[in-house]
Amino acid sequence: AGGAVDSLEMDYARRLAAKKVEVEHGRGQWESYGDLDTFTPGKFQIKCFNKISTKGLGRFGDEKYDVRPDGISGANAHAILLRSHKLSEEDVPKTCRAIARCGSGVNNIPVARMTELGIPVFNTPGANANAVKELVFCAMLIGSRRIVDGVNHMKELGRQGTAKERVEKDKAMFGGRELKGKTLAVIGLG
């Protein structure tokens, strides 16, 4: 089913891209806002806050998009992509037409104000689901075996110069528990 959805989305994107979309339209006269030094006629400018995956950004073709990574001015941005950056109204140029949060939630974006300005705000729930699952699994293993406590203990013994003598004796302090046969309770899904 995922392949069919991807195919429909790509078909829609191709049909949309084939239409003549005027890049320069915006709210007001061009001369009154924007930065002519960073303006590229005929291209949509996308401003990124935070580090955004180059794999994802690669989906924007160079012929139609001017993608500005974090730290590069995007004074004429038609769209904003961000992760955890706390967006303020001052970050949003008058040329902006859409804001996308690369992840779930939009608590770092002033949605009510963007709505007043006519700028839609999107998010991408599930985009990093695999990474989150792997980190949760890692945290369960680390927590069940008291790995962090053991590392901190060994660092302290190293500072004291007694690590070699105490490592065998003290390792029993950090045996932890096996996960096999345990029940996992999921609290929250966010």
JSON list of N, CA and C in Angstrom, two decimals, residues 87-155:
[
{"chain": "A", "resi": 87, "resn": "LEU", "atom": "N", "xyz": [11.01, 29.19, 16.44]},
{"chain": "A", "resi": 87, "resn": "LEU", "atom": "CA", "xyz": [10.73, 30.18, 15.40]},
{"chain": "A", "resi": 87, "resn": "LEU", "atom": "C", "xyz": [10.01, 31.39, 15.99]},
{"chain": "A", "resi": 88, "resn": "SER", "atom": "N", "xyz": [10.47, 32.57, 15.60]},
{"chain": "A", "resi": 88, "resn": "SER", "atom": "CA", "xyz": [9.79, 33.80, 15.99]},
{"chain": "A", "resi": 88, "resn": "SER", "atom": "C", "xyz": [9.30, 34.49, 14.73]},
{"chain": "A", "resi": 89, "resn": "GLU", "atom": "N", "xyz": [8.41, 35.43, 14.89]},
{"chain": "A", "resi": 89, "resn": "GLU", "atom": "CA", "xyz": [7.88, 36.13, 13.72]},
{"chain": "A", "resi": 89, "resn": "GLU", "atom": "C", "xyz": [8.98, 36.85, 12.96]},
{"chain": "A", "resi": 90, "resn": "GLU", "atom": "N", "xyz": [10.01, 37.29, 13.66]},
{"chain": "A", "resi": 90, "resn": "GLU", "atom": "CA", "xyz": [11.13, 37.98, 13.01]},
{"chain": "A", "resi": 90, "resn": "GLU", "atom": "C", "xyz": [11.92, 37.06, 12.08]},
{"chain": "A", "resi": 91, "resn": "ASP", "atom": "N", "xyz": [11.85, 35.75, 12.31]},
{"chain": "A", "resi": 91, "resn": "ASP", "atom": "CA", "xyz": [12.53, 34.76, 11.45]},
{"chain": "A", "resi": 91, "resn": "ASP", "atom": "C", "xyz": [11.82, 34.54, 10.13]},
{"chain": "A", "resi": 92, "resn": "VAL", "atom": "N", "xyz": [10.57, 35.01, 10.03]},
{"chain": "A", "resi": 92, "resn": "VAL", "atom": "CA", "xyz": [9.73, 34.70, 8.88]},
{"chain": "A", "resi": 92, "resn": "VAL", "atom": "C", "xyz": [9.66, 35.90, 7.95]},
{"chain": "A", "resi": 93, "resn": "PRO", "atom": "N", "xyz": [10.29, 35.81, 6.76]},
{"chain": "A", "resi": 93, "resn": "PRO", "atom": "CA", "xyz": [10.25, 36.94, 5.83]},
{"chain": "A", "resi": 93, "resn": "PRO", "atom": "C", "xyz": [8.84, 37.10, 5.23]},
{"chain": "A", "resi": 94, "resn": "LYS", "atom": "N", "xyz": [8.56, 38.27, 4.71]},
{"chain": "A", "resi": 94, "resn": "LYS", "atom": "CA", "xyz": [7.26, 38.53, 4.11]},
{"chain": "A", "resi": 94, "resn": "LYS", "atom": "C", "xyz": [7.00, 37.66, 2.89]},
{"chain": "A", "resi": 95, "resn": "THR", "atom": "N", "xyz": [8.05, 37.10, 2.31]},
{"chain": "A", "resi": 95, "resn": "THR", "atom": "CA", "xyz": [7.90, 36.25, 1.13]},
{"chain": "A", "resi": 95, "resn": "THR", "atom": "C", "xyz": [7.48, 34.83, 1.48]},
{"chain": "A", "resi": 96, "resn": "CYS", "atom": "N", "xyz": [7.48, 34.48, 2.76]},
{"chain": "A", "resi": 96, "resn": "CYS", "atom": "CA", "xyz": [7.20, 33.11, 3.19]},
{"chain": "A", "resi": 96, "resn": "CYS", "atom": "C", "xyz": [5.76, 32.71, 2.95]},
{"chain": "A", "resi": 97, "resn": "ARG", "atom": "N", "xyz": [5.58, 31.51, 2.39]},
{"chain": "A", "resi": 97, "resn": "ARG", "atom": "CA", "xyz": [4.24, 31.00, 2.09]},
{"chain": "A", "resi": 97, "resn": "ARG", "atom": "C", "xyz": [3.91, 29.71, 2.83]},
{"chain": "A", "resi": 98, "resn": "ALA", "atom": "N", "xyz": [4.91, 29.05, 3.42]},
{"chain": "A", "resi": 98, "resn": "ALA", "atom": "CA", "xyz": [4.65, 27.80, 4.14]},
{"chain": "A", "resi": 98, "resn": "ALA", "atom": "C", "xyz": [5.80, 27.52, 5.11]},
{"chain": "A", "resi": 99, "resn": "ILE", "atom": "N", "xyz": [5.47, 26.87, 6.21]},
{"chain": "A", "resi": 99, "resn": "ILE", "atom": "CA", "xyz": [6.46, 26.46, 7.21]},
{"chain": "A", "resi": 99, "resn": "ILE", "atom": "C", "xyz": [6.25, 24.98, 7.49]},
{"chain": "A", "resi": 100, "resn": "ALA", "atom": "N", "xyz": [7.33, 24.21, 7.41]},
{"chain": "A", "resi": 100, "resn": "ALA", "atom": "CA", "xyz": [7.24, 22.77, 7.67]},
{"chain": "A", "resi": 100, "resn": "ALA", "atom": "C", "xyz": [8.16, 22.41, 8.82]},
{"chain": "A", "resi": 101, "resn": "ARG", "atom": "N", "xyz": [7.60, 21.76, 9.81]},
{"chain": "A", "resi": 101, "resn": "ARG", "atom": "CA", "xyz": [8.37, 21.23, 10.95]},
{"chain": "A", "resi": 101, "resn": "ARG", "atom": "C", "xyz": [8.77, 19.80, 10.60]},
{"chain": "A", "resi": 102, "resn": "CYS", "atom": "N", "xyz": [10.06, 19.55, 10.51]},
{"chain": "A", "resi": 102, "resn": "CYS", "atom": "CA", "xyz": [10.57, 18.21, 10.16]},
{"chain": "A", "resi": 102, "resn": "CYS", "atom": "C", "xyz": [10.56, 17.35, 11.42]},
{"chain": "A", "resi": 103, "resn": "GLY", "atom": "N", "xyz": [9.42, 16.82, 11.74]},
{"chain": "A", "resi": 103, "resn": "GLY", "atom": "CA", "xyz": [9.20, 16.02, 12.94]},
{"chain": "A", "resi": 103, "resn": "GLY", "atom": "C", "xyz": [7.77, 16.19, 13.39]},
{"chain": "A", "resi": 104, "resn": "SER", "atom": "N", "xyz": [7.43, 15.60, 14.52]},
{"chain": "A", "resi": 104, "resn": "SER", "atom": "CA", "xyz": [6.06, 15.72, 15.01]},
{"chain": "A", "resi": 104, "resn": "SER", "atom": "C", "xyz": [5.95, 16.94, 15.91]},
{"chain": "A", "resi": 105, "resn": "GLY", "atom": "N", "xyz": [4.77, 17.46, 16.02]},
{"chain": "A", "resi": 105, "resn": "GLY", "atom": "CA", "xyz": [4.53, 18.62, 16.87]},
{"chain": "A", "resi": 105, "resn": "GLY", "atom": "C", "xyz": [4.90, 19.92, 16.18]},
{"chain": "A", "resi": 106, "resn": "VAL", "atom": "N", "xyz": [4.33, 21.00, 16.68]},
{"chain": "A", "resi": 106, "resn": "VAL", "atom": "CA", "xyz": [4.62, 22.34, 16.17]},
{"chain": "A", "resi": 106, "resn": "VAL", "atom": "C", "xyz": [4.76, 23.33, 17.32]},
{"chain": "A", "resi": 107, "resn": "ASN", "atom": "N", "xyz": [5.13, 22.83, 18.50]},
{"chain": "A", "resi": 107, "resn": "ASN", "atom": "CA", "xyz": [5.18, 23.67, 19.69]},
{"chain": "A", "resi": 107, "resn": "ASN", "atom": "C", "xyz": [6.28, 24.73, 19.64]},
{"chain": "A", "resi": 108, "resn": "ASN", "atom": "N", "xyz": [7.19, 24.65, 18.66]},
{"chain": "A", "resi": 108, "resn": "ASN", "atom": "CA", "xyz": [8.25, 25.65, 18.54]},
{"chain": "A", "resi": 108, "resn": "ASN", "atom": "C", "xyz": [7.94, 26.67, 17.43]},
{"chain": "A", "resi": 109, "resn": "ILE", "atom": "N", "xyz": [6.70, 26.68, 16.97]},
{"chain": "A", "resi": 109, "resn": "ILE", "atom": "CA", "xyz": [6.27, 27.59, 15.90]},
{"chain": "A", "resi": 109, "resn": "ILE", "atom": "C", "xyz": [5.05, 28.36, 16.40]},
{"chain": "A", "resi": 110, "resn": "PRO", "atom": "N", "xyz": [5.02, 29.69, 16.23]},
{"chain": "A", "resi": 110, "resn": "PRO", "atom": "CA", "xyz": [3.84, 30.46, 16.65]},
{"chain": "A", "resi": 110, "resn": "PRO", "atom": "C", "xyz": [2.70, 30.26, 15.63]},
{"chain": "A", "resi": 111, "resn": "VAL", "atom": "N", "xyz": [2.01, 29.13, 15.73]},
{"chain": "A", "resi": 111, "resn": "VAL", "atom": "CA", "xyz": [1.00, 28.73, 14.74]},
{"chain": "A", "resi": 111, "resn": "VAL", "atom": "C", "xyz": [-0.12, 29.77, 14.64]},
{"chain": "A", "resi": 112, "resn": "ALA", "atom": "N", "xyz": [-0.61, 30.27, 15.76]},
{"chain": "A", "resi": 112, "resn": "ALA", "atom": "CA", "xyz": [-1.72, 31.24, 15.72]},
{"chain": "A", "resi": 112, "resn": "ALA", "atom": "C", "xyz": [-1.32, 32.48, 14.93]},
{"chain": "A", "resi": 113, "resn": "ARG", "atom": "N", "xyz": [-0.12, 32.97, 15.17]},
{"chain": "A", "resi": 113, "resn": "ARG", "atom": "CA", "xyz": [0.33, 34.17, 14.44]},
{"chain": "A", "resi": 113, "resn": "ARG", "atom": "C", "xyz": [0.55, 33.87, 12.96]},
{"chain": "A", "resi": 114, "resn": "MET", "atom": "N", "xyz": [1.10, 32.70, 12.65]},
{"chain": "A", "resi": 114, "resn": "MET", "atom": "CA", "xyz": [1.31, 32.34, 11.25]},
{"chain": "A", "resi": 114, "resn": "MET", "atom": "C", "xyz": [-0.03, 32.20, 10.53]},
{"chain": "A", "resi": 115, "resn": "THR", "atom": "N", "xyz": [-1.04, 31.70, 11.23]},
{"chain": "A", "resi": 115, "resn": "THR", "atom": "CA", "xyz": [-2.38, 31.60, 10.66]},
{"chain": "A", "resi": 115, "resn": "THR", "atom": "C", "xyz": [-2.93, 32.98, 10.34]},
{"chain": "A", "resi": 116, "resn": "GLU", "atom": "N", "xyz": [-2.74, 33.93, 11.26]},
{"chain": "A", "resi": 116, "resn": "GLU", "atom": "CA", "xyz": [-3.17, 35.31, 11.01]},
{"chain": "A", "resi": 116, "resn": "GLU", "atom": "C", "xyz": [-2.50, 35.89, 9.78]},
{"chain": "A", "resi": 117, "resn": "LEU", "atom": "N", "xyz": [-1.24, 35.51, 9.54]},
{"chain": "A", "resi": 117, "resn": "LEU", "atom": "CA", "xyz": [-0.50, 36.00, 8.38]},
{"chain": "A", "resi": 117, "resn": "LEU", "atom": "C", "xyz": [-0.80, 35.22, 7.11]},
{"chain": "A", "resi": 118, "resn": "GLY", "atom": "N", "xyz": [-1.61, 34.17, 7.24]},
{"chain": "A", "resi": 118, "resn": "GLY", "atom": "CA", "xyz": [-1.96, 33.37, 6.07]},
{"chain": "A", "resi": 118, "resn": "GLY", "atom": "C", "xyz": [-0.89, 32.37, 5.66]},
{"chain": "A", "resi": 119, "resn": "ILE", "atom": "N", "xyz": [-0.03, 31.99, 6.59]},
{"chain": "A", "resi": 119, "resn": "ILE", "atom": "CA", "xyz": [1.06, 31.05, 6.31]},
{"chain": "A", "resi": 119, "resn": "ILE", "atom": "C", "xyz": [0.71, 29.70, 6.92]},
{"chain": "A", "resi": 120, "resn": "PRO", "atom": "N", "xyz": [0.47, 28.68, 6.10]},
{"chain": "A", "resi": 120, "resn": "PRO", "atom": "CA", "xyz": [0.16, 27.36, 6.67]},
{"chain": "A", "resi": 120, "resn": "PRO", "atom": "C", "xyz": [1.39, 26.73, 7.33]},
{"chain": "A", "resi": 121, "resn": "VAL", "atom": "N", "xyz": [1.14, 25.98, 8.39]},
{"chain": "A", "resi": 121, "resn": "VAL", "atom": "CA", "xyz": [2.20, 25.29, 9.13]},
{"chain": "A", "resi": 121, "resn": "VAL", "atom": "C", "xyz": [1.93, 23.79, 9.06]},
{"chain": "A", "resi": 122, "resn": "PHE", "atom": "N", "xyz": [2.96, 23.04, 8.68]},
{"chain": "A", "resi": 122, "resn": "PHE", "atom": "CA", "xyz": [2.85, 21.60, 8.54]},
{"chain": "A", "resi": 122, "resn": "PHE", "atom": "C", "xyz": [3.84, 20.92, 9.47]},
{"chain": "A", "resi": 123, "resn": "ASN", "atom": "N", "xyz": [3.60, 19.64, 9.74]},
{"chain": "A", "resi": 123, "resn": "ASN", "atom": "CA", "xyz": [4.60, 18.82, 10.43]},
{"chain": "A", "resi": 123, "resn": "ASN", "atom": "C", "xyz": [4.70, 17.48, 9.71]},
{"chain": "A", "resi": 124, "resn": "THR", "atom": "N", "xyz": [5.68, 16.69, 10.09]},
{"chain": "A", "resi": 124, "resn": "THR", "atom": "CA", "xyz": [5.90, 15.40, 9.43]},
{"chain": "A", "resi": 124, "resn": "THR", "atom": "C", "xyz": [5.97, 14.30, 10.48]},
{"chain": "A", "resi": 125, "resn": "PRO", "atom": "N", "xyz": [4.84, 13.98, 11.12]},
{"chain": "A", "resi": 125, "resn": "PRO", "atom": "CA", "xyz": [4.88, 12.95, 12.15]},
{"chain": "A", "resi": 125, "resn": "PRO", "atom": "C", "xyz": [5.30, 11.61, 11.56]},
{"chain": "A", "resi": 126, "resn": "GLY", "atom": "N", "xyz": [6.14, 10.92, 12.28]},
{"chain": "A", "resi": 126, "resn": "GLY", "atom": "CA", "xyz": [6.58, 9.60, 11.83]},
{"chain": "A", "resi": 126, "resn": "GLY", "atom": "C", "xyz": [7.83, 9.62, 10.97]},
{"chain": "A", "resi": 127, "resn": "ALA", "atom": "N", "xyz": [8.28, 10.80, 10.57]},
{"chain": "A", "resi": 127, "resn": "ALA", "atom": "CA", "xyz": [9.44, 10.88, 9.69]},
{"chain": "A", "resi": 127, "resn": "ALA", "atom": "C", "xyz": [10.70, 10.28, 10.33]},
{"chain": "A", "resi": 128, "resn": "ASN", "atom": "N", "xyz": [10.82, 10.41, 11.63]},
{"chain": "A", "resi": 128, "resn": "ASN", "atom": "CA", "xyz": [12.00, 9.87, 12.32]},
{"chain": "A", "resi": 128, "resn": "ASN", "atom": "C", "xyz": [11.62, 8.71, 13.24]},
{"chain": "A", "resi": 129, "resn": "ALA", "atom": "N", "xyz": [10.54, 8.01, 12.91]},
{"chain": "A", "resi": 129, "resn": "ALA", "atom": "CA", "xyz": [10.03, 6.94, 13.77]},
{"chain": "A", "resi": 129, "resn": "ALA", "atom": "C", "xyz": [11.05, 5.83, 13.99]},
{"chain": "A", "resi": 130, "resn": "ASN", "atom": "N", "xyz": [11.78, 5.42, 12.97]},
{"chain": "A", "resi": 130, "resn": "ASN", "atom": "CA", "xyz": [12.76, 4.35, 13.15]},
{"chain": "A", "resi": 130, "resn": "ASN", "atom": "C", "xyz": [13.86, 4.76, 14.11]},
{"chain": "A", "resi": 131, "resn": "ALA", "atom": "N", "xyz": [14.36, 5.99, 13.97]},
{"chain": "A", "resi": 131, "resn": "ALA", "atom": "CA", "xyz": [15.41, 6.46, 14.87]},
{"chain": "A", "resi": 131, "resn": "ALA", "atom": "C", "xyz": [14.91, 6.49, 16.32]},
{"chain": "A", "resi": 132, "resn": "VAL", "atom": "N", "xyz": [13.68, 6.94, 16.52]},
{"chain": "A", "resi": 132, "resn": "VAL", "atom": "CA", "xyz": [13.12, 6.99, 17.88]},
{"chain": "A", "resi": 132, "resn": "VAL", "atom": "C", "xyz": [13.00, 5.59, 18.45]},
{"chain": "A", "resi": 133, "resn": "LYS", "atom": "N", "xyz": [12.50, 4.64, 17.66]},
{"chain": "A", "resi": 133, "resn": "LYS", "atom": "CA", "xyz": [12.36, 3.26, 18.14]},
{"chain": "A", "resi": 133, "resn": "LYS", "atom": "C", "xyz": [13.73, 2.69, 18.54]},
{"chain": "A", "resi": 134, "resn": "GLU", "atom": "N", "xyz": [14.75, 2.94, 17.73]},
{"chain": "A", "resi": 134, "resn": "GLU", "atom": "CA", "xyz": [16.08, 2.43, 18.04]},
{"chain": "A", "resi": 134, "resn": "GLU", "atom": "C", "xyz": [16.63, 3.05, 19.32]},
{"chain": "A", "resi": 135, "resn": "LEU", "atom": "N", "xyz": [16.40, 4.35, 19.50]},
{"chain": "A", "resi": 135, "resn": "LEU", "atom": "CA", "xyz": [16.88, 5.01, 20.72]},
{"chain": "A", "resi": 135, "resn": "LEU", "atom": "C", "xyz": [16.14, 4.50, 21.96]},
{"chain": "A", "resi": 136, "resn": "VAL", "atom": "N", "xyz": [14.84, 4.23, 21.84]},
{"chain": "A", "resi": 136, "resn": "VAL", "atom": "CA", "xyz": [14.09, 3.69, 22.96]},
{"chain": "A", "resi": 136, "resn": "VAL", "atom": "C", "xyz": [14.63, 2.31, 23.34]},
{"chain": "A", "resi": 137, "resn": "PHE", "atom": "N", "xyz": [14.87, 1.47, 22.34]},
{"chain": "A", "resi": 137, "resn": "PHE", "atom": "CA", "xyz": [15.42, 0.14, 22.59]},
{"chain": "A", "resi": 137, "resn": "PHE", "atom": "C", "xyz": [16.79, 0.24, 23.25]},
{"chain": "A", "resi": 138, "resn": "CYS", "atom": "N", "xyz": [17.62, 1.15, 22.75]},
{"chain": "A", "resi": 138, "resn": "CYS", "atom": "CA", "xyz": [18.95, 1.38, 23.34]},
{"chain": "A", "resi": 138, "resn": "CYS", "atom": "C", "xyz": [18.82, 1.82, 24.80]},
{"chain": "A", "resi": 139, "resn": "ALA", "atom": "N", "xyz": [17.90, 2.75, 25.07]},
{"chain": "A", "resi": 139, "resn": "ALA", "atom": "CA", "xyz": [17.72, 3.24, 26.44]},
{"chain": "A", "resi": 139, "resn": "ALA", "atom": "C", "xyz": [17.24, 2.12, 27.37]},
{"chain": "A", "resi": 140, "resn": "MET", "atom": "N", "xyz": [16.39, 1.22, 26.86]},
{"chain": "A", "resi": 140, "resn": "MET", "atom": "CA", "xyz": [15.94, 0.10, 27.70]},
{"chain": "A", "resi": 140, "resn": "MET", "atom": "C", "xyz": [17.11, -0.79, 28.08]},
{"chain": "A", "resi": 141, "resn": "LEU", "atom": "N", "xyz": [17.98, -1.08, 27.13]},
{"chain": "A", "resi": 141, "resn": "LEU", "atom": "CA", "xyz": [19.14, -1.92, 27.42]},
{"chain": "A", "resi": 141, "resn": "LEU", "atom": "C", "xyz": [20.11, -1.23, 28.38]},
{"chain": "A", "resi": 142, "resn": "ILE", "atom": "N", "xyz": [20.39, 0.03, 28.11]},
{"chain": "A", "resi": 142, "resn": "ILE", "atom": "CA", "xyz": [21.31, 0.78, 28.97]},
{"chain": "A", "resi": 142, "resn": "ILE", "atom": "C", "xyz": [20.75, 0.87, 30.39]},
{"chain": "A", "resi": 143, "resn": "GLY", "atom": "N", "xyz": [19.44, 1.17, 30.50]},
{"chain": "A", "resi": 143, "resn": "GLY", "atom": "CA", "xyz": [18.82, 1.31, 31.82]},
{"chain": "A", "resi": 143, "resn": "GLY", "atom": "C", "xyz": [18.74, -0.01, 32.57]},
{"chain": "A", "resi": 144, "resn": "SER", "atom": "N", "xyz": [18.42, -1.09, 31.87]},
{"chain": "A", "resi": 144, "resn": "SER", "atom": "CA", "xyz": [18.26, -2.37, 32.56]},
{"chain": "A", "resi": 144, "resn": "SER", "atom": "C", "xyz": [19.59, -2.92, 33.05]},
{"chain": "A", "resi": 145, "resn": "ARG", "atom": "N", "xyz": [20.67, -2.58, 32.41]},
{"chain": "A", "resi": 145, "resn": "ARG", "atom": "CA", "xyz": [22.00, -3.09, 32.79]},
{"chain": "A", "resi": 145, "resn": "ARG", "atom": "C", "xyz": [22.84, -2.07, 33.57]},
{"chain": "A", "resi": 146, "resn": "ARG", "atom": "N", "xyz": [22.27, -0.92, 33.85]},
{"chain": "A", "resi": 146, "resn": "ARG", "atom": "CA", "xyz": [22.96, 0.13, 34.64]},
{"chain": "A", "resi": 146, "resn": "ARG", "atom": "C", "xyz": [24.30, 0.50, 34.01]},
{"chain": "A", "resi": 147, "resn": "ILE", "atom": "N", "xyz": [24.33, 0.59, 32.71]},
{"chain": "A", "resi": 147, "resn": "ILE", "atom": "CA", "xyz": [25.56, 0.88, 31.97]},
{"chain": "A", "resi": 147, "resn": "ILE", "atom": "C", "xyz": [26.15, 2.24, 32.37]},
{"chain": "A", "resi": 148, "resn": "VAL", "atom": "N", "xyz": [25.32, 3.26, 32.41]},
{"chain": "A", "resi": 148, "resn": "VAL", "atom": "CA", "xyz": [25.81, 4.61, 32.73]},
{"chain": "A", "resi": 148, "resn": "VAL", "atom": "C", "xyz": [26.41, 4.64, 34.13]},
{"chain": "A", "resi": 149, "resn": "ASP", "atom": "N", "xyz": [25.76, 3.99, 35.10]},
{"chain": "A", "resi": 149, "resn": "ASP", "atom": "CA", "xyz": [26.30, 3.94, 36.46]},
{"chain": "A", "resi": 149, "resn": "ASP", "atom": "C", "xyz": [27.67, 3.26, 36.46]},
{"chain": "A", "resi": 150, "resn": "GLY", "atom": "N", "xyz": [27.78, 2.17, 35.70]},
{"chain": "A", "resi": 150, "resn": "GLY", "atom": "CA", "xyz": [29.05, 1.45, 35.63]},
{"chain": "A", "resi": 150, "resn": "GLY", "atom": "C", "xyz": [30.16, 2.27, 35.01]},
{"chain": "A", "resi": 151, "resn": "VAL", "atom": "N", "xyz": [29.84, 2.99, 33.92]},
{"chain": "A", "resi": 151, "resn": "VAL", "atom": "CA", "xyz": [30.83, 3.85, 33.27]},
{"chain": "A", "resi": 151, "resn": "VAL", "atom": "C", "xyz": [31.28, 4.95, 34.21]},
{"chain": "A", "resi": 152, "resn": "ASN", "atom": "N", "xyz": [30.33, 5.60, 34.88]},
{"chain": "A", "resi": 152, "resn": "ASN", "atom": "CA", "xyz": [30.69, 6.67, 35.82]},
{"chain": "A", "resi": 152, "resn": "ASN", "atom": "C", "xyz": [31.54, 6.14, 36.97]},
{"chain": "A", "resi": 153, "resn": "HIS", "atom": "N", "xyz": [31.20, 4.94, 37.46]},
{"chain": "A", "resi": 153, "resn": "HIS", "atom": "CA", "xyz": [31.97, 4.33, 38.55]},
{"chain": "A", "resi": 153, "resn": "HIS", "atom": "C", "xyz": [33.41, 4.07, 38.10]},
{"chain": "A", "resi": 154, "resn": "MET", "atom": "N", "xyz": [33.57, 3.52, 36.90]},
{"chain": "A", "resi": 154, "resn": "MET", "atom": "CA", "xyz": [34.92, 3.22, 36.39]},
{"chain": "A", "resi": 154, "resn": "MET", "atom": "C", "xyz": [35.72, 4.51, 36.15]},
{"chain": "A", "resi": 155, "resn": "LYS", "atom": "N", "xyz": [35.07, 5.55, 35.71]},
{"chain": "A", "resi": 155, "resn": "LYS", "atom": "CA", "xyz": [35.76, 6.84, 35.54]},
{"chain": "A", "resi": 155, "resn": "LYS", "atom": "C", "xyz": [36.30, 7.34, 36.87]}
]
